[in-house]
CSV table of C-alpha atoms in Angstrom, one decimal:
chain,number,residue,atom,x,y,z
A,671,ILE,CA,-7.3,-25.9,12.5
A,672,LYS,CA,-7.0,-22.2,12.1
A,673,ASP,CA,-3.3,-22.2,11.5
A,674,LYS,CA,-3.7,-24.9,8.8
A,675,LEU,CA,-6.5,-22.7,7.2
A,676,PHE,CA,-4.3,-19.6,6.9
A,677,ASN,CA,-1.4,-21.7,5.7
A,678,ASP,CA,-3.6,-22.9,3.0
A,679,LEU,CA,-4.3,-19.4,1.9
A,680,PRO,CA,-7.8,-19.9,0.5
A,681,LEU,CA,-8.2,-16.3,-0.4
A,682,THR,CA,-5.1,-16.3,-2.4
A,683,LYS,CA,-5.9,-19.4,-4.2
A,684,ALA,CA,-9.4,-17.9,-5.2
A,685,LEU,CA,-8.1,-14.7,-6.2
A,686,GLN,CA,-5.2,-15.7,-8.4
A,687,GLY,CA,-7.1,-16.8,-11.5
A,688,GLU,CA,-9.5,-13.8,-11.2
A,689,VAL,CA,-6.8,-11.2,-11.0
A,690,VAL,CA,-4.8,-12.7,-13.8
A,691,GLY,CA,-7.8,-12.7,-16.1
A,692,TRP,CA,-8.8,-9.2,-15.2
A,693,SER,CA,-5.2,-8.0,-15.9
A,694,ASN,CA,-5.2,-9.7,-19.2
A,695,GLN,CA,-8.3,-7.9,-20.2
A,696,GLY,CA,-6.6,-4.5,-19.5
A,697,TRP,CA,-7.9,-3.9,-16.0
A,698,PRO,CA,-11.5,-3.0,-16.9
A,699,GLY,CA,-13.7,-1.1,-14.3
A,700,VAL,CA,-10.9,1.0,-12.6
A,701,SER,CA,-10.9,4.7,-12.3
A,702,GLN,CA,-9.4,6.8,-14.9
A,703,THR,CA,-6.5,7.6,-12.6
A,704,THR,CA,-5.9,4.0,-11.9
A,705,ALA,CA,-6.1,3.0,-15.5
A,706,GLU,CA,-3.4,5.5,-16.5
A,707,LEU,CA,-1.1,4.3,-13.6
A,708,LEU,CA,-1.4,0.7,-14.3
A,709,ALA,CA,-0.7,1.2,-18.1
A,710,TYR,CA,2.3,3.4,-17.1
A,711,TRP,CA,3.6,0.8,-14.7
A,712,PHE,CA,3.1,-2.4,-16.6
A,713,ASN,CA,3.0,-1.6,-20.3
A,714,ARG,CA,6.6,-0.5,-20.4
A,715,ASP,CA,9.1,-0.9,-23.3
A,716,ASP,CA,11.3,-3.9,-23.3
A,717,ASP,CA,14.4,-1.6,-23.1
A,718,ALA,CA,13.0,0.3,-20.1
A,719,GLU,CA,15.6,0.9,-17.4
A,720,GLU,CA,13.3,-0.2,-14.6
A,721,LYS,CA,10.4,-2.6,-14.5
A,722,PHE,CA,8.2,-4.2,-11.9
A,723,HIS,CA,8.7,-8.0,-11.5
A,724,GLU,CA,5.7,-10.1,-12.2
A,725,CYS,CA,5.2,-11.0,-8.5
A,726,GLN,CA,5.1,-7.2,-7.7
A,727,GLN,CA,2.7,-6.5,-10.5
A,728,ARG,CA,0.4,-9.3,-9.1
A,729,ALA,CA,0.6,-8.0,-5.7
A,730,ILE,CA,-0.3,-4.4,-6.7
A,731,GLU,CA,-3.1,-5.6,-9.1
A,732,THR,CA,-4.7,-7.7,-6.3
A,733,ILE,CA,-5.0,-5.0,-3.9
A,734,ILE,CA,-6.5,-2.7,-6.6
A,735,TYR,CA,-8.9,-5.4,-7.8
A,736,CYS,CA,-10.3,-6.1,-4.2
A,737,GLN,CA,-10.9,-2.5,-3.7
A,738,GLU,CA,-12.0,-1.0,-7.0
A,739,ILE,CA,-13.6,-4.0,-8.7
A,740,VAL,CA,-14.9,-6.3,-5.9
A,741,LYS,CA,-15.3,-3.3,-3.5
A,742,ILE,CA,-14.5,-5.3,-0.3
A,743,ASN,CA,-15.3,-3.4,2.9
A,744,THR,CA,-14.4,-6.0,5.4
A,745,LEU,CA,-12.1,-9.1,5.7
A,746,ARG,CA,-15.4,-11.2,6.1
A,747,ASP,CA,-16.7,-9.9,2.8
A,748,ALA,CA,-13.6,-11.4,1.1
A,749,PHE,CA,-14.3,-14.7,2.6
A,750,ILE,CA,-18.1,-14.5,1.7
A,751,ILE,CA,-17.2,-13.6,-1.9
A,752,PHE,CA,-14.1,-15.9,-2.6
A,753,ALA,CA,-14.2,-18.6,0.0
A,754,PRO,CA,-17.8,-19.1,1.5
A,755,GLU,CA,-17.2,-22.7,2.2
A,756,VAL,CA,-14.5,-21.8,4.7
A,757,LEU,CA,-16.9,-19.8,6.8
A,758,GLN,CA,-19.6,-22.6,6.6
A,759,THR,CA,-17.2,-25.0,8.1
A,760,ASN,CA,-15.4,-22.7,10.7
A,761,SER,CA,-17.9,-21.0,12.8
A,762,SER,CA,-15.2,-19.7,15.2
A,763,LEU,CA,-13.4,-17.9,12.4
A,764,ASP,CA,-16.7,-16.4,11.2
A,765,GLU,CA,-17.2,-14.9,14.7
A,766,GLU,CA,-13.6,-13.6,14.7
A,767,LEU,CA,-14.0,-12.0,11.3
A,768,LYS,CA,-17.2,-10.1,12.4
A,769,LYS,CA,-14.8,-8.3,14.8
A,770,THR,CA,-12.9,-6.9,12.0
A,771,PRO,CA,-14.8,-4.0,10.5
A,772,PHE,CA,-12.4,-3.0,7.7
A,773,ALA,CA,-10.7,-4.4,4.6
A,774,LYS,CA,-7.6,-6.2,6.1
A,775,TYR,CA,-5.5,-6.8,3.1
A,776,CYS,CA,-2.3,-8.7,3.4
A,777,LEU,CA,0.3,-9.5,0.9
A,778,LYS,CA,2.6,-12.6,1.4
A,779,MET,CA,5.9,-12.0,-0.5
A,780,ALA,CA,9.3,-13.6,0.0
A,781,THR,CA,12.3,-11.8,1.4
A,782,GLY,CA,14.0,-9.9,-1.4
A,783,THR,CA,10.9,-9.7,-3.8
A,784,GLY,CA,10.5,-6.0,-3.4
A,785,LYS,CA,7.8,-5.4,-0.9
A,786,THR,CA,8.8,-1.8,-0.5
A,787,TRP,CA,8.3,-1.0,-4.1
A,788,VAL,CA,4.8,-2.5,-4.0
A,789,LEU,CA,4.1,-0.4,-1.0
A,790,ALA,CA,5.3,2.7,-2.9
A,791,ALA,CA,3.1,2.0,-5.9
A,792,LEU,CA,0.1,1.5,-3.7
A,793,LEU,CA,0.7,4.7,-2.0
A,794,VAL,CA,0.9,6.6,-5.3
A,795,TRP,CA,-2.3,4.9,-6.5
A,796,GLN,CA,-4.2,6.0,-3.4
A,797,TYR,CA,-2.7,9.5,-3.4
A,798,PHE,CA,-3.5,10.4,-7.0
A,799,ASN,CA,-7.0,8.9,-6.9
A,800,ALA,CA,-7.7,11.0,-3.7
A,801,LEU,CA,-6.2,14.1,-5.3
A,802,ASN,CA,-8.1,13.8,-8.6
A,803,LYS,CA,-11.4,12.9,-6.7
A,804,ASP,CA,-12.3,10.3,-9.3
A,805,ARG,CA,-14.4,8.3,-6.7
A,806,PRO,CA,-14.6,10.5,-3.7
A,807,GLY,CA,-14.4,8.9,-0.3
A,808,GLU,CA,-12.8,5.7,-1.6
A,809,TYR,CA,-9.1,6.8,-1.4
A,810,SER,CA,-6.8,8.5,1.1
A,811,SER,CA,-3.8,10.9,0.9
A,812,HIS,CA,-3.1,10.5,4.6
A,813,PHE,CA,-0.9,7.5,5.4
A,814,LEU,CA,0.4,5.7,8.5
A,815,LEU,CA,3.3,3.3,7.9
A,816,VAL,CA,4.2,1.0,10.9
A,817,ALA,CA,7.6,-0.9,10.6
A,818,PRO,CA,8.3,-4.0,12.6
A,819,GLY,CA,11.7,-2.7,13.7
A,820,HIS,CA,14.4,-0.2,13.1
A,821,GLU,CA,15.9,-1.9,10.0
A,822,VAL,CA,12.6,-1.7,8.1
A,823,LEU,CA,11.9,1.8,9.5
A,824,ASN,CA,15.2,3.0,8.0
A,825,ARG,CA,14.3,1.4,4.7
A,826,LEU,CA,11.0,3.3,4.6
A,827,LEU,CA,12.8,6.6,5.5
A,828,ASP,CA,15.3,5.8,2.6
A,829,MET,CA,12.3,5.3,0.4
A,830,PHE,CA,10.7,8.7,1.1
A,831,LEU,CA,13.7,10.9,2.0
A,832,GLY,CA,16.7,9.3,0.3
A,833,LYS,CA,19.5,7.2,1.7
A,834,HIS,CA,21.2,8.5,4.9
A,835,ASP,CA,24.7,9.7,4.4
A,836,VAL,CA,26.9,8.6,7.3
A,837,LYS,CA,29.4,11.4,6.6
A,838,THR,CA,26.9,14.3,6.5
A,839,GLY,CA,24.2,12.9,8.7
A,840,LYS,CA,21.6,14.0,6.1
A,841,ARG,CA,19.5,12.5,3.5
A,842,GLU,CA,19.5,13.3,-0.3
A,843,LYS,CA,15.8,13.6,-1.3
A,844,LYS,CA,16.8,13.3,-5.0
A,845,LYS,CA,17.8,9.6,-4.3
A,846,SER,CA,14.5,8.6,-2.7
A,847,ASP,CA,12.6,5.8,-4.4
A,848,PHE,CA,9.7,8.3,-5.4
A,849,GLU,CA,12.2,10.2,-7.5
A,850,ARG,CA,12.5,7.1,-9.8
A,851,SER,CA,10.7,7.4,-13.1
A,852,LEU,CA,9.2,4.0,-12.4
A,853,PHE,CA,6.6,5.1,-9.9
A,854,ILE,CA,5.3,8.5,-11.1
A,855,PRO,CA,4.9,9.8,-14.6
A,856,GLU,CA,6.6,13.1,-15.4
A,857,GLY,CA,4.7,16.2,-16.0
A,858,GLU,CA,2.1,18.7,-14.6
A,859,ARG,CA,-0.6,16.1,-14.0
A,860,TRP,CA,1.6,13.7,-12.0
A,861,ARG,CA,5.1,14.3,-10.6
A,862,ASN,CA,4.7,18.1,-10.2
A,863,ARG,CA,1.6,17.4,-8.0
A,864,PHE,CA,3.1,14.7,-5.8
A,865,ASN,CA,3.6,16.7,-2.6
A,866,LEU,CA,3.5,14.5,0.4
A,867,ARG,CA,4.7,15.7,3.8
A,868,VAL,CA,6.8,13.0,5.6
A,869,LEU,CA,6.5,12.8,9.4
A,870,GLU,CA,9.3,10.9,11.1
A,871,PRO,CA,8.9,9.3,14.6
A,872,THR,CA,10.5,12.2,16.4
A,873,GLU,CA,8.0,14.7,15.0
A,874,VAL,CA,4.8,13.0,16.5
A,875,ARG,CA,4.0,13.3,20.2
A,876,ALA,CA,0.9,12.7,22.4
A,877,ASN,CA,-2.1,14.6,21.3
A,878,PHE,CA,-0.4,15.4,17.9
A,879,THR,CA,-2.9,16.8,15.4
A,880,PRO,CA,-2.2,15.5,11.9
A,881,PRO,CA,-1.8,18.1,9.2
A,882,ASP,CA,-4.6,18.7,6.7
A,883,GLU,CA,-2.4,18.4,3.7
A,884,PRO,CA,-1.3,14.9,2.4
A,885,PHE,CA,1.2,13.2,4.7
A,886,ALA,CA,2.9,10.0,5.4
A,887,PHE,CA,3.7,9.3,9.3
A,888,ILE,CA,6.5,6.7,9.3
A,889,THR,CA,7.1,4.9,12.6
A,890,ASN,CA,7.5,1.6,14.2
A,891,TRP,CA,5.3,-0.7,16.3
A,892,ARG,CA,6.7,0.4,19.6
A,893,GLN,CA,5.5,3.9,19.2
A,894,VAL,CA,2.0,3.1,18.2
A,895,ARG,CA,1.5,0.0,20.6
A,896,ARG,CA,-1.6,0.3,22.8
A,897,ASN,CA,-1.0,2.3,25.8
A,898,GLU,CA,-4.0,3.3,27.9
A,899,SER,CA,-2.1,5.9,29.8
A,900,SER,CA,-1.3,8.0,26.6
A,901,ASN,CA,-3.0,9.1,23.4
A,902,LEU,CA,-0.8,9.2,20.3
A,903,TRP,CA,-3.3,11.2,18.3
């Protein structure tokens, strides 16, 4: 029953219409920083060199809608708001959701639809809202990115640090995804303030103390899997 429930994606079905309607209205209710980013990302000229695909836009908007507009604090909150009938008919699911004390967002996107770019945009959204302190305490500039394997891990490193050159063994930062004009507006208020320290898997050891400045720790699941004999942080 539970597998069928999640395959039916009740939250997705409930959110689709709301997010599209909210988007068509011009994203009312978001922070000033978010409003500027959404307009920059999605109100691009027809001749712009790069644009987000519609599926990427909807994914980005859905996460922002859930946090800034609906203000979901836990996964159970999402079911209470958007699919209460599911909880009423599935007591075991309700009990399980009570054990998840955070907003457990998940985006289901097909292979090749640009999940990495969605991740990059959401990171930029969090970073600049935290930096600008528009709504203190609601955003973060400290990120942990956990990949399922080496291939995805290398793609994330490419995104932050630039593609690895097999001849030199180095990465060219200017070729990272974040250097694209698509993600961050130019100028003193935006690109010049995007200073994110990138921590690679080899830089973090047991009892490592995270830096105070904004950072992104990129790793894979093997490094952060539960291990009672060690303490990563």
